[in-house]
């Protein structure tokens, strides 16, 4: 019943920008941490940025100063503003959220992913 839907991926040249959005849909009590992960072919999935419900955030060293994560709790949405993109940022970006639905505990949910391609 709960699902995460990402949007905003695309193809850009190095130095360009993209803004990713992820909305949590369905019946839920609460959303705790939300974040963005990415995975390139042949590489391990890595955490890019995470943000708590209160707005505290952290970033992978590789994206610090270039990416900004934010959220709108009223809209159950998390965003990732990506500036000064580099070819090494290429990959599938997946939204993640810790959500409490009917159960008295939080469960991790994942979106389907959105492709980001950065050309040289």
PDB file of C-alpha atoms in Angstrom:
ATOM      1  CA  UNK A   1       0.000   0.000   0.000  1.00  0.00           C
ATOM      2  CA  UNK A   2       2.949   2.309   0.618  1.00  0.00           C
ATOM      3  CA  UNK A   3       5.176   3.170  -2.295  1.00  0.00           C
ATOM      4  CA  UNK A   4       7.883   5.667  -3.162  1.00  0.00           C
ATOM      5  CA  UNK A   5       7.773   7.374  -6.543  1.00  0.00           C
ATOM      6  CA  UNK A   6      10.853   9.146  -7.886  1.00  0.00           C
ATOM      7  CA  UNK A   7      11.079  11.689 -10.672  1.00  0.00           C
ATOM      8  CA  UNK A   8      13.498  14.210 -12.104  1.00  0.00           C
ATOM      9  CA  UNK A   9      16.217  12.019 -13.554  1.00  0.00           C
ATOM     10  CA  UNK A  10      17.655  12.640 -16.970  1.00  0.00           C
ATOM     11  CA  UNK A  11      20.747  13.286 -19.040  1.00  0.00           C
ATOM     12  CA  UNK A  12      22.924  16.347 -18.598  1.00  0.00           C
ATOM     13  CA  UNK A  13      26.396  17.520 -19.459  1.00  0.00           C
ATOM     14  CA  UNK A  14      29.086  17.837 -16.836  1.00  0.00           C
ATOM     15  CA  UNK A  15      28.520  20.951 -14.786  1.00  0.00           C
ATOM     16  CA  UNK A  16      24.762  20.802 -15.206  1.00  0.00           C
ATOM     17  CA  UNK A  17      22.048  20.388 -12.609  1.00  0.00           C
ATOM     18  CA  UNK A  18      19.129  18.108 -11.862  1.00  0.00           C
ATOM     19  CA  UNK A  19      16.522  18.069  -9.127  1.00  0.00           C
ATOM     20  CA  UNK A  20      15.177  14.707  -8.001  1.00  0.00           C
ATOM     21  CA  UNK A  21      11.893  14.286  -6.169  1.00  0.00           C
ATOM     22  CA  UNK A  22      10.496  11.344  -4.255  1.00  0.00           C
ATOM     23  CA  UNK A  23       6.999  11.212  -2.828  1.00  0.00           C
ATOM     24  CA  UNK A  24       5.759   8.585  -0.395  1.00  0.00           C
ATOM     25  CA  UNK A  25       2.229   7.519  -1.240  1.00  0.00           C
ATOM     26  CA  UNK A  26      -0.264   5.450   0.720  1.00  0.00           C
ATOM     27  CA  UNK A  27      -1.500   5.135   4.250  1.00  0.00           C
ATOM     28  CA  UNK A  28       1.199   5.711   6.827  1.00  0.00           C
ATOM     29  CA  UNK A  29       1.566   6.905  10.384  1.00  0.00           C
ATOM     30  CA  UNK A  30       4.947   8.493  10.149  1.00  0.00           C
ATOM     31  CA  UNK A  31       8.024   8.872   7.983  1.00  0.00           C
ATOM     32  CA  UNK A  32      11.362   8.928   9.745  1.00  0.00           C
ATOM     33  CA  UNK A  33      14.646   9.255   7.856  1.00  0.00           C
ATOM     34  CA  UNK A  34      14.596   9.670   4.093  1.00  0.00           C
ATOM     35  CA  UNK A  35      17.503   9.479   1.737  1.00  0.00           C
ATOM     36  CA  UNK A  36      18.967   8.964  -1.680  1.00  0.00           C
ATOM     37  CA  UNK A  37      21.205   6.125  -2.791  1.00  0.00           C
ATOM     38  CA  UNK A  38      22.818   5.474  -6.120  1.00  0.00           C
ATOM     39  CA  UNK A  39      24.141   2.473  -7.971  1.00  0.00           C
ATOM     40  CA  UNK A  40      26.188   2.237 -11.137  1.00  0.00           C
ATOM     41  CA  UNK A  41      26.720  -0.984 -13.119  1.00  0.00           C
ATOM     42  CA  UNK A  42      29.418  -3.072 -11.497  1.00  0.00           C
ATOM     43  CA  UNK A  43      29.495  -0.952  -8.367  1.00  0.00           C
ATOM     44  CA  UNK A  44      28.014  -1.268  -4.913  1.00  0.00           C
ATOM     45  CA  UNK A  45      25.017   0.780  -3.922  1.00  0.00           C
ATOM     46  CA  UNK A  46      26.101   3.789  -1.904  1.00  0.00           C
ATOM     47  CA  UNK A  47      24.386   6.307   0.292  1.00  0.00           C
ATOM     48  CA  UNK A  48      24.396   9.767  -1.269  1.00  0.00           C
ATOM     49  CA  UNK A  49      22.465  11.835   1.242  1.00  0.00           C
ATOM     50  CA  UNK A  50      20.077  11.333   4.108  1.00  0.00           C
ATOM     51  CA  UNK A  51      17.826  13.627   6.097  1.00  0.00           C
ATOM     52  CA  UNK A  52      15.910  13.206   9.335  1.00  0.00           C
ATOM     53  CA  UNK A  53      12.360  14.346   9.877  1.00  0.00           C
ATOM     54  CA  UNK A  54      13.659  17.374  11.760  1.00  0.00           C
ATOM     55  CA  UNK A  55      15.926  18.359   8.893  1.00  0.00           C
ATOM     56  CA  UNK A  56      19.353  17.150   9.958  1.00  0.00           C
ATOM     57  CA  UNK A  57      21.270  15.933   6.921  1.00  0.00           C
ATOM     58  CA  UNK A  58      24.454  14.164   5.967  1.00  0.00           C
ATOM     59  CA  UNK A  59      26.212  13.553   2.669  1.00  0.00           C
ATOM     60  CA  UNK A  60      28.711  11.287   1.056  1.00  0.00           C
ATOM     61  CA  UNK A  61      32.093  12.982   0.813  1.00  0.00           C
ATOM     62  CA  UNK A  62      31.964  12.778  -2.969  1.00  0.00           C
ATOM     63  CA  UNK A  63      28.898  15.033  -3.210  1.00  0.00           C
ATOM     64  CA  UNK A  64      29.459  17.497  -0.379  1.00  0.00           C
ATOM     65  CA  UNK A  65      29.165  21.056  -1.585  1.00  0.00           C
ATOM     66  CA  UNK A  66      27.389  20.008  -4.775  1.00  0.00           C
ATOM     67  CA  UNK A  67      24.211  18.219  -3.647  1.00  0.00           C
ATOM     68  CA  UNK A  68      21.526  19.430  -1.268  1.00  0.00           C
ATOM     69  CA  UNK A  69      18.878  17.214   0.286  1.00  0.00           C
ATOM     70  CA  UNK A  70      15.627  18.651   1.624  1.00  0.00           C
ATOM     71  CA  UNK A  71      12.146  17.481   2.501  1.00  0.00           C
ATOM     72  CA  UNK A  72       8.587  18.694   2.762  1.00  0.00           C
ATOM     73  CA  UNK A  73       6.897  16.735   5.513  1.00  0.00           C
ATOM     74  CA  UNK A  74       3.444  18.042   4.612  1.00  0.00           C
ATOM     75  CA  UNK A  75       3.863  16.573   1.128  1.00  0.00           C
ATOM     76  CA  UNK A  76       5.708  13.411   2.231  1.00  0.00           C
ATOM     77  CA  UNK A  77       8.401  14.351  -0.243  1.00  0.00           C
ATOM     78  CA  UNK A  78      12.181  14.393  -0.250  1.00  0.00           C
ATOM     79  CA  UNK A  79      14.271  16.247  -2.822  1.00  0.00           C
ATOM     80  CA  UNK A  80      17.836  16.094  -4.019  1.00  0.00           C
ATOM     81  CA  UNK A  81      19.201  19.167  -5.739  1.00  0.00           C
ATOM     82  CA  UNK A  82      22.273  18.148  -7.705  1.00  0.00           C
ATOM     83  CA  UNK A  83      24.539  20.907  -8.976  1.00  0.00           C
ATOM     84  CA  UNK A  84      27.866  20.817 -10.788  1.00  0.00           C
ATOM     85  CA  UNK A  85      27.261  17.242 -11.844  1.00  0.00           C
ATOM     86  CA  UNK A  86      30.199  15.075 -12.816  1.00  0.00           C
ATOM     87  CA  UNK A  87      30.366  11.955 -15.004  1.00  0.00           C
ATOM     88  CA  UNK A  88      31.072   9.875 -11.916  1.00  0.00           C
ATOM     89  CA  UNK A  89      27.645  10.869 -10.592  1.00  0.00           C
ATOM     90  CA  UNK A  90      26.063   8.710 -13.287  1.00  0.00           C
ATOM     91  CA  UNK A  91      23.882   5.912 -11.983  1.00  0.00           C
ATOM     92  CA  UNK A  92      20.451   4.870 -10.867  1.00  0.00           C
ATOM     93  CA  UNK A  93      19.288   6.990  -7.969  1.00  0.00           C
ATOM     94  CA  UNK A  94      16.963   5.317  -5.519  1.00  0.00           C
ATOM     95  CA  UNK A  95      14.822   6.914  -2.880  1.00  0.00           C
ATOM     96  CA  UNK A  96      14.667   5.315   0.544  1.00  0.00           C
ATOM     97  CA  UNK A  97      12.402   6.036   3.486  1.00  0.00           C
ATOM     98  CA  UNK A  98      11.828   4.572   6.921  1.00  0.00           C
ATOM     99  CA  UNK A  99       8.056   4.445   7.250  1.00  0.00           C
ATOM    100  CA  UNK A 100       5.716   3.338   9.993  1.00  0.00           C
ATOM    101  CA  UNK A 101       2.435   2.159   8.555  1.00  0.00           C
ATOM    102  CA  UNK A 102       0.074  -0.081  10.493  1.00  0.00           C
ATOM    103  CA  UNK A 103       2.836  -1.920  12.352  1.00  0.00           C
ATOM    104  CA  UNK A 104       4.334  -0.443  15.552  1.00  0.00           C
ATOM    105  CA  UNK A 105       7.778  -0.268  13.966  1.00  0.00           C
ATOM    106  CA  UNK A 106       9.482   1.389  11.035  1.00  0.00           C
ATOM    107  CA  UNK A 107      10.098  -0.470   7.811  1.00  0.00           C
ATOM    108  CA  UNK A 108      12.475   0.477   5.034  1.00  0.00           C
ATOM    109  CA  UNK A 109      10.918   1.244   1.644  1.00  0.00           C
ATOM    110  CA  UNK A 110      12.623   1.747  -1.694  1.00  0.00           C
ATOM    111  CA  UNK A 111      11.604   3.461  -4.892  1.00  0.00           C
ATOM    112  CA  UNK A 112      12.073   1.973  -8.338  1.00  0.00           C
ATOM    113  CA  UNK A 113      14.937   4.296  -9.156  1.00  0.00           C
ATOM    114  CA  UNK A 114      15.525   7.067 -11.646  1.00  0.00           C
ATOM    115  CA  UNK A 115      18.424   7.194 -14.092  1.00  0.00           C
ATOM    116  CA  UNK A 116      20.915  10.042 -13.975  1.00  0.00           C
ATOM    117  CA  UNK A 117      23.431  10.253 -16.800  1.00  0.00           C
ATOM    118  CA  UNK A 118      26.181  12.866 -16.872  1.00  0.00           C
ATOM    119  CA  UNK A 119      28.261  13.165 -20.019  1.00  0.00           C
ATOM    120  CA  UNK A 120      31.755  14.614 -20.304  1.00  0.00           C
TER     121      UNK A 120
END
